[in-house]
PDB file of C-alpha atoms in Angstrom:
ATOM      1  CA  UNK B   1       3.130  19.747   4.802  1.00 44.00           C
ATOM      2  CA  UNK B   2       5.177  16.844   3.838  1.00 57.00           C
ATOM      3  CA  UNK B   3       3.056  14.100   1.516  1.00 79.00           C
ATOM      4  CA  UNK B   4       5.806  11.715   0.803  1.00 86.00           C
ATOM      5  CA  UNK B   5       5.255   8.157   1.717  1.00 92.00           C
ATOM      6  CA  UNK B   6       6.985   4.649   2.257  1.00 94.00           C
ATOM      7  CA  UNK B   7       5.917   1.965   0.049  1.00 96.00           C
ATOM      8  CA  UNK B   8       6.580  -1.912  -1.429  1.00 96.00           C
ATOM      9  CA  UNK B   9       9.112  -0.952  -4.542  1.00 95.00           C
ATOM     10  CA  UNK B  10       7.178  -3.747  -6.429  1.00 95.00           C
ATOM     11  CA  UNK B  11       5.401  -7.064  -5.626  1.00 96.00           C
ATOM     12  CA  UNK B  12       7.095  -9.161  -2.978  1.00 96.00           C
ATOM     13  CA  UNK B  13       6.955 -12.804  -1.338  1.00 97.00           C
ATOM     14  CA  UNK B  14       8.125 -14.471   1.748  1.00 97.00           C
ATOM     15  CA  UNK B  15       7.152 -17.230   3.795  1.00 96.00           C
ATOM     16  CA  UNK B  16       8.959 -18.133   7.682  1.00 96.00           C
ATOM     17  CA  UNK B  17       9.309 -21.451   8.541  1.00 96.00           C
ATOM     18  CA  UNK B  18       6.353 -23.751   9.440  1.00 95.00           C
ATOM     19  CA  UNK B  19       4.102 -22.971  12.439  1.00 95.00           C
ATOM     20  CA  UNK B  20       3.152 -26.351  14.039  1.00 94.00           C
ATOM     21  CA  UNK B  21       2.825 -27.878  10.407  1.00 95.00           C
ATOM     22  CA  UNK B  22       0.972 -25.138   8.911  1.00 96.00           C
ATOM     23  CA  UNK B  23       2.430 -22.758   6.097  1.00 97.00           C
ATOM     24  CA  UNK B  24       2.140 -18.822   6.191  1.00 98.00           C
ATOM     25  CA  UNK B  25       2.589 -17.252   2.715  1.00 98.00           C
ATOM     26  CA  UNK B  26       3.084 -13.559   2.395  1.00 98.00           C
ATOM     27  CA  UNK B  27       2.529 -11.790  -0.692  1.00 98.00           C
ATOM     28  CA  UNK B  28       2.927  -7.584  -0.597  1.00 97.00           C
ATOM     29  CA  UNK B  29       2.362  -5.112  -3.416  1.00 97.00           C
ATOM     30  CA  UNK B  30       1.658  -1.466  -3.857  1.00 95.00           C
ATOM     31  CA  UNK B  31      -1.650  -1.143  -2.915  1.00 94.00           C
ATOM     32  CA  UNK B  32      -3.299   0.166  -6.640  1.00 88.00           C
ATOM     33  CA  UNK B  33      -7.379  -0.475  -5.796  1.00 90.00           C
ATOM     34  CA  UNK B  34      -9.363  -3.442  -4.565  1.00 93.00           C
ATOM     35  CA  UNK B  35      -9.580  -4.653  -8.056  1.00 94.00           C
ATOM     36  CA  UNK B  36      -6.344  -5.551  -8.096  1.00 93.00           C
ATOM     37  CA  UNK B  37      -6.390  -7.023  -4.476  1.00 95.00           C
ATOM     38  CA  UNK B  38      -9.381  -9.031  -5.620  1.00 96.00           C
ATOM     39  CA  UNK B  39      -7.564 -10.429  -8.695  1.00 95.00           C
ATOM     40  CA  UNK B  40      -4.184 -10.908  -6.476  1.00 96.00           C
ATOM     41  CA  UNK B  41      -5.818 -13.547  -4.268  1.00 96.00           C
ATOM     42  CA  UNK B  42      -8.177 -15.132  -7.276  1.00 96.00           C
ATOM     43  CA  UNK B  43      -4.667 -15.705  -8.424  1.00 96.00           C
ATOM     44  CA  UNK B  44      -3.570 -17.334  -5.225  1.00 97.00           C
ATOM     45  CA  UNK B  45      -6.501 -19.591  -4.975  1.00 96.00           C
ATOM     46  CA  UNK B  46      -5.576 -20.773  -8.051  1.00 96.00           C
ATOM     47  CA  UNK B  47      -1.593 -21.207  -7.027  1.00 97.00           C
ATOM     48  CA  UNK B  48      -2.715 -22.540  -3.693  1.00 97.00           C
ATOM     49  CA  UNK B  49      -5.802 -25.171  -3.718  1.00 96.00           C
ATOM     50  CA  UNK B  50      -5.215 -26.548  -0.705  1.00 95.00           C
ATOM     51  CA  UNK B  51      -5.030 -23.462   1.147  1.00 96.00           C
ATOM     52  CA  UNK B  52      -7.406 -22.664   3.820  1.00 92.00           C
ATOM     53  CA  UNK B  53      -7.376 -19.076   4.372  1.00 97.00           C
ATOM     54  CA  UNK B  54      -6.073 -15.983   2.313  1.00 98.00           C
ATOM     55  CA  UNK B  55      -6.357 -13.046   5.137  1.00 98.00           C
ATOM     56  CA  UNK B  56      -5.333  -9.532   3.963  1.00 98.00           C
ATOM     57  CA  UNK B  57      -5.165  -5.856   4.885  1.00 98.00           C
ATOM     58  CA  UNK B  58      -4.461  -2.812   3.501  1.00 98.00           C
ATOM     59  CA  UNK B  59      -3.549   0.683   4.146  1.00 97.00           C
ATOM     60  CA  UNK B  60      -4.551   3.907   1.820  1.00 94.00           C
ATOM     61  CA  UNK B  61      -3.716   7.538   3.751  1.00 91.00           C
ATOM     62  CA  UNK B  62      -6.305   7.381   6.129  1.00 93.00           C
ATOM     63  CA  UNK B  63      -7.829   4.591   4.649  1.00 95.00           C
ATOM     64  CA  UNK B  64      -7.599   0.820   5.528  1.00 97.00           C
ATOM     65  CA  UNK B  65      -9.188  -2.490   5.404  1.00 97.00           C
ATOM     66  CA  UNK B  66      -8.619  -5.867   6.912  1.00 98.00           C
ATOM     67  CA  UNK B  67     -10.186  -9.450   6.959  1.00 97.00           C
ATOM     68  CA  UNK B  68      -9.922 -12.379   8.687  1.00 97.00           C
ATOM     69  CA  UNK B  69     -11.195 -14.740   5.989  1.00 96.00           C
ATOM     70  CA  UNK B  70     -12.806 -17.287   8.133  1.00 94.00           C
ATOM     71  CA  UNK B  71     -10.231 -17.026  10.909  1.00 96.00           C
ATOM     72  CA  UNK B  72     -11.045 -16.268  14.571  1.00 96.00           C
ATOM     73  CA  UNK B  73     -12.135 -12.584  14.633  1.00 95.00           C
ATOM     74  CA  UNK B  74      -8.991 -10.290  14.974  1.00 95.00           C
ATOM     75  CA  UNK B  75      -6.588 -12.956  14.305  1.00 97.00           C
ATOM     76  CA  UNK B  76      -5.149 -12.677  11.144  1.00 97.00           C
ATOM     77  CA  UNK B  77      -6.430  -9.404   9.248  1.00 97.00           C
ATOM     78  CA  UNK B  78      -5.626  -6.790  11.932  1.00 98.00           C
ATOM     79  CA  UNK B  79      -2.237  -8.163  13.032  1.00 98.00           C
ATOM     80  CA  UNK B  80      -1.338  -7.951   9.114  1.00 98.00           C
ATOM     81  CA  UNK B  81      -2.046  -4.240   9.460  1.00 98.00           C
ATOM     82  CA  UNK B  82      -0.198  -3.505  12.381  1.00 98.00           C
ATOM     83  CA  UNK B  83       2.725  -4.918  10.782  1.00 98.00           C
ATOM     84  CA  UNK B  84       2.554  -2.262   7.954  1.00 98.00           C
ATOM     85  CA  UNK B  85       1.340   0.520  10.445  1.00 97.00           C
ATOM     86  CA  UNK B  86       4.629  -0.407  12.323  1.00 97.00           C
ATOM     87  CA  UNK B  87       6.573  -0.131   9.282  1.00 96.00           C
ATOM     88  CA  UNK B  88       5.235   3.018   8.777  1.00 96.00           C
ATOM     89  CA  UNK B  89       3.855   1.804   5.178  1.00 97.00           C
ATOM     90  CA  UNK B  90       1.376   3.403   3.118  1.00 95.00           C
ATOM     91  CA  UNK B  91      -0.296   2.229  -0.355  1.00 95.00           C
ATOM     92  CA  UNK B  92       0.271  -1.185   0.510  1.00 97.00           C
ATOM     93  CA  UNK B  93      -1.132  -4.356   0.494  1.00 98.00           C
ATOM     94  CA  UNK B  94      -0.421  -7.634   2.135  1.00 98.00           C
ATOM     95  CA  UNK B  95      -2.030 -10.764   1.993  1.00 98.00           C
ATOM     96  CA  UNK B  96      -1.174 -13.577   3.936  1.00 98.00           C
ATOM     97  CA  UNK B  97      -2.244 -17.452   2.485  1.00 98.00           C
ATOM     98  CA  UNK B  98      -2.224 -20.312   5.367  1.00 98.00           C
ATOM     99  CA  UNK B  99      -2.237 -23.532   4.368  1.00 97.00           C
ATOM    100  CA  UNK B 100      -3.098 -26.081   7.254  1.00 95.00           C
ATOM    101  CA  UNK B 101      -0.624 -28.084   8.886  1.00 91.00           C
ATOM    102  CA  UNK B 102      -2.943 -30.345  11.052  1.00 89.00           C
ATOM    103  CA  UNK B 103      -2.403 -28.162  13.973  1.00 91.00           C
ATOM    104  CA  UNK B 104      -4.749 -25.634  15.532  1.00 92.00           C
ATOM    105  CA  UNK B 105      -2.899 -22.707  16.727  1.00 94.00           C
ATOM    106  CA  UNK B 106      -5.519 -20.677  18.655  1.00 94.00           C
ATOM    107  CA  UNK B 107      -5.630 -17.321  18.811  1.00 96.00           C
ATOM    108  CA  UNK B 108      -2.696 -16.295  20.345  1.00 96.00           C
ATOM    109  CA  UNK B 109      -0.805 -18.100  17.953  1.00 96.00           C
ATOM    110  CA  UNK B 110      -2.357 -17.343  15.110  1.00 97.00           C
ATOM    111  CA  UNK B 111      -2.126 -13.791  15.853  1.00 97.00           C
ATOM    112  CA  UNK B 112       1.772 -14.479  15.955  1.00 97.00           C
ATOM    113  CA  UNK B 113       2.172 -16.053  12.762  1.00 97.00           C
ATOM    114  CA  UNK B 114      -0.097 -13.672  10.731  1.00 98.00           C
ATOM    115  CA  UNK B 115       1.712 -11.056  12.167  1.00 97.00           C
ATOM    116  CA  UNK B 116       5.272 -12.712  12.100  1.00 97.00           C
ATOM    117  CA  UNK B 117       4.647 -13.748   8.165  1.00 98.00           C
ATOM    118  CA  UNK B 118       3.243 -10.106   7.392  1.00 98.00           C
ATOM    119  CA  UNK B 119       6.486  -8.757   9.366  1.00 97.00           C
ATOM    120  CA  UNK B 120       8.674 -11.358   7.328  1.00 97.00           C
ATOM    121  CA  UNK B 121       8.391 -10.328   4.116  1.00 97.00           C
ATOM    122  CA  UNK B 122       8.437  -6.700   5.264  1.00 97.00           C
ATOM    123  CA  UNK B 123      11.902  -6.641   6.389  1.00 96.00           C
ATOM    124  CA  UNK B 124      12.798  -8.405   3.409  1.00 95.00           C
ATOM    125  CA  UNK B 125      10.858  -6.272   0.878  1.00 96.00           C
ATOM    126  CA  UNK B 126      12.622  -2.975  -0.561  1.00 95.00           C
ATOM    127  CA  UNK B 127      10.821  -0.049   0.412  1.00 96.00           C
ATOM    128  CA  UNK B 128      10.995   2.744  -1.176  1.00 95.00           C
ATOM    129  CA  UNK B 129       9.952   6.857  -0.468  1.00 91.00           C
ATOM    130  CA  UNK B 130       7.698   8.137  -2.931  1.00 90.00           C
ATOM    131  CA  UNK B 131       7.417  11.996  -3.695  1.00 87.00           C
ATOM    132  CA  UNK B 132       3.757  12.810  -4.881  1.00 88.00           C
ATOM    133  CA  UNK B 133       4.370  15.246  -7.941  1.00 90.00           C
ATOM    134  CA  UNK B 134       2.178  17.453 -10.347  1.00 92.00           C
ATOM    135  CA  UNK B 135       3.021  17.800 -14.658  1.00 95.00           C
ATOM    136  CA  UNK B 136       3.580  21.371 -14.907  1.00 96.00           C
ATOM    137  CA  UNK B 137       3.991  22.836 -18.623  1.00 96.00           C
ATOM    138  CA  UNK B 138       5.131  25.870 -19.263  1.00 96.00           C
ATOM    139  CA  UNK B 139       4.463  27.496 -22.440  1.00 95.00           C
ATOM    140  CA  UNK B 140       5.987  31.460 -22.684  1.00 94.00           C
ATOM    141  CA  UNK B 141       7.748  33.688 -24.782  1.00 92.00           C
ATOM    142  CA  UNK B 142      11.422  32.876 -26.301  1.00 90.00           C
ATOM    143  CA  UNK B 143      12.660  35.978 -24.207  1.00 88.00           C
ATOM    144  CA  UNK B 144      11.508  34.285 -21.202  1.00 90.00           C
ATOM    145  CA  UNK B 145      13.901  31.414 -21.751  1.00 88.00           C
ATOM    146  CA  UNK B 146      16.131  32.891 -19.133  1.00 90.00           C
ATOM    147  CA  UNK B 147      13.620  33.363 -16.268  1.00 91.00           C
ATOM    148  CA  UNK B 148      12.417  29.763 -16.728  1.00 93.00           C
ATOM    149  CA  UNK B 149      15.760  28.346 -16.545  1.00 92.00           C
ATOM    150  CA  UNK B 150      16.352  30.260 -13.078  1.00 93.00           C
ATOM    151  CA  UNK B 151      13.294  29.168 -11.724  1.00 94.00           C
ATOM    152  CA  UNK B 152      14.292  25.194 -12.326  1.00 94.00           C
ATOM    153  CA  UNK B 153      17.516  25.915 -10.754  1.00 94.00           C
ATOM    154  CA  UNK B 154      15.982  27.567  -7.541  1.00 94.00           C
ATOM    155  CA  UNK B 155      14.020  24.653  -7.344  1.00 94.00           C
ATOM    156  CA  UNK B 156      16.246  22.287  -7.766  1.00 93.00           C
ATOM    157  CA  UNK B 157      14.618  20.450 -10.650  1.00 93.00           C
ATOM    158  CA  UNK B 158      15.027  20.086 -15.123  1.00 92.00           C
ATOM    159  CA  UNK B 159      12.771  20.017 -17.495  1.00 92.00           C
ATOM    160  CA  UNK B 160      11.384  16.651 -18.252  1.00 92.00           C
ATOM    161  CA  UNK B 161      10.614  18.089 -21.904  1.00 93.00           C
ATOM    162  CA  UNK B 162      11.802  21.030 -23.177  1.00 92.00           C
ATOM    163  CA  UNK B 163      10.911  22.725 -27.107  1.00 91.00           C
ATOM    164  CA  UNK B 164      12.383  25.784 -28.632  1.00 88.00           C
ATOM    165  CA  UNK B 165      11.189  28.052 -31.132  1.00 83.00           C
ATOM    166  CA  UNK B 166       8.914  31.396 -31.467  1.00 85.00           C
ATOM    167  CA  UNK B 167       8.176  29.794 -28.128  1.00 92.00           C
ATOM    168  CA  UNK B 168       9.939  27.669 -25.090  1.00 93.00           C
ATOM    169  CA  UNK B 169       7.837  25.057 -24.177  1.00 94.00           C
ATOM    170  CA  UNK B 170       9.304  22.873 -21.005  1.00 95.00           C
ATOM    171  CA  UNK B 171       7.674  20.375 -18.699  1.00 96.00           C
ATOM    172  CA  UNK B 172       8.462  19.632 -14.840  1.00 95.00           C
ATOM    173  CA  UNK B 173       7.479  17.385 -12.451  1.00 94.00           C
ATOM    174  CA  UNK B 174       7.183  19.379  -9.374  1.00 94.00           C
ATOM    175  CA  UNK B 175       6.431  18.062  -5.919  1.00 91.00           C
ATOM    176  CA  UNK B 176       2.828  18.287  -5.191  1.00 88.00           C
ATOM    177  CA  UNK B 177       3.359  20.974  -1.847  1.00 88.00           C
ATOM    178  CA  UNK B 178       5.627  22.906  -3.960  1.00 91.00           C
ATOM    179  CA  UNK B 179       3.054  22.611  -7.392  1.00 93.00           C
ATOM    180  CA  UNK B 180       1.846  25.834  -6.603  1.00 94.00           C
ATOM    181  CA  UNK B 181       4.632  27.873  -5.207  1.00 95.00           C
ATOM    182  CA  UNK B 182       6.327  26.606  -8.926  1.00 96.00           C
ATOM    183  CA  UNK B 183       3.696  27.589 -10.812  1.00 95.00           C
ATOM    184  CA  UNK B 184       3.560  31.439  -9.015  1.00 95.00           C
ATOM    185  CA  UNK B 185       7.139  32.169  -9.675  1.00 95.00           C
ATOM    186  CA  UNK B 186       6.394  30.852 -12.896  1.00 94.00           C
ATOM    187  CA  UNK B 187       3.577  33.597 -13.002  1.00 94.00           C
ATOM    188  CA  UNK B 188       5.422  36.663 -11.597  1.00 94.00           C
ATOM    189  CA  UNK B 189       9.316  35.601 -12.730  1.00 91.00           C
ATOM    190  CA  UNK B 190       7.133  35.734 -16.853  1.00 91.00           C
ATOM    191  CA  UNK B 191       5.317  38.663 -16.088  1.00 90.00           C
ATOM    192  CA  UNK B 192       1.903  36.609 -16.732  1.00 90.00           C
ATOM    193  CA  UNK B 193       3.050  35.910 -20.328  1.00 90.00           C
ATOM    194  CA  UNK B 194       3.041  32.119 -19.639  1.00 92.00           C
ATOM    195  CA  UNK B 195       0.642  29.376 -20.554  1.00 94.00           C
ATOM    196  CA  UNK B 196       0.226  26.980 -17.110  1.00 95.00           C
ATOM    197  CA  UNK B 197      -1.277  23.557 -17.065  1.00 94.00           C
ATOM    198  CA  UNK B 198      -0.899  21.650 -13.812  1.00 94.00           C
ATOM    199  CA  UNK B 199      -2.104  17.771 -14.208  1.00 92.00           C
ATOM    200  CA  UNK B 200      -1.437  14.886 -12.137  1.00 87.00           C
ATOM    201  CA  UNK B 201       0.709  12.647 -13.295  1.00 83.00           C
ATOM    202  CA  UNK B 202      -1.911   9.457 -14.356  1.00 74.00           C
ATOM    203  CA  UNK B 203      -4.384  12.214 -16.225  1.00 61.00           C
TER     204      UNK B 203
END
């Protein structure tokens, strides 16, 4: 099974033009935790005073939130998410900031310019694919050099580290669905003479 996923390559902005007076500010980032989400629109309170709303959503695997922030139920937080559903988006967060133009839009049209600022920055953001990975370290014999190296070839990967002596010590990052076909080869190609330690990346 395939666990890569499209994301925000870093922390994005974009605001269309005016709808009936009112602005539409999108700001986008990889989604990294509600913390952060919480201190992202603390900081756009503080940027924006005068705005009126700051309506967000966010997507996680199978998780995902949305709200309208005093909005008309459905208006503003859930159109945000379809746009990054549509995108096909994952670990991302958007957050769009109106500021009032003297206008009221309704619902139909504030479903359109949530969703067309959300959709904005999107197809101006870089997006990037991102290949979930596991730390592997291999610790084995000298003679075992040789098997190691073959291994990384037939995978199609280096070492990230690599130390010589009475022992070869060598690190990979190894896609997560292939972590532990990598770390059986490892096993059989060594004879069980290696040292394995699989860790995500962040530990």
């Amino acid at each position: 099974m395939d666990d890569n996923y499209r994301t925000l390559a870093r922390a994005h902005r974009a605001e269309p033009p005016k709808t009936k007076g009112s602005r539409f500010i999108a700001s986008g980032f990889p989604f990294a935790g509600e913390e952060r989400l919480t201190a992202e629109i603390a900081r756009l309170r503080d940027e924006f005073p005068d705005a009126n709303h700051h309506c967000w959503a966010w997507r996680d695997g199978e998780r995902f939130r949305y709200a309208d922030d005093g909005e008309p139920s459905g208006s503003a937080g859930q159109p945000i998410l379809r746009q990054i559903d549509g995108a096909g988006l994952d670990r991302v967060a958007l957050i769009v900031t109106r500021i009032f133009g003297g206008t009221k839009l309704g619902v139909g049209g504030l479903i359109r310019a949530y969703g067309g600022a959300a959709k904005e920055l999107l197809g101006r953001a870089e997006i990037v694919e991102v290949v979930p990975y596991r730390v592997i370290s291999v610790t084995a014999p000298y003679e075992s050099s040789g098997a190691l190296a073959a291994i990384a070839v037939s995978f199609g990967v280096e070492p990230a580290e690599s130390s010589f002596g009475e022992q070869v010590r060598q690190v990979f990052h190894i896609p997560r669905v292939r972590a532990q076909e990598f770390v059986t080869a490892m096993t059989d190609r060594t004879a069980g003479r290696a040292e394995i330690q699989v860790r995500d990346p962040d530990s």
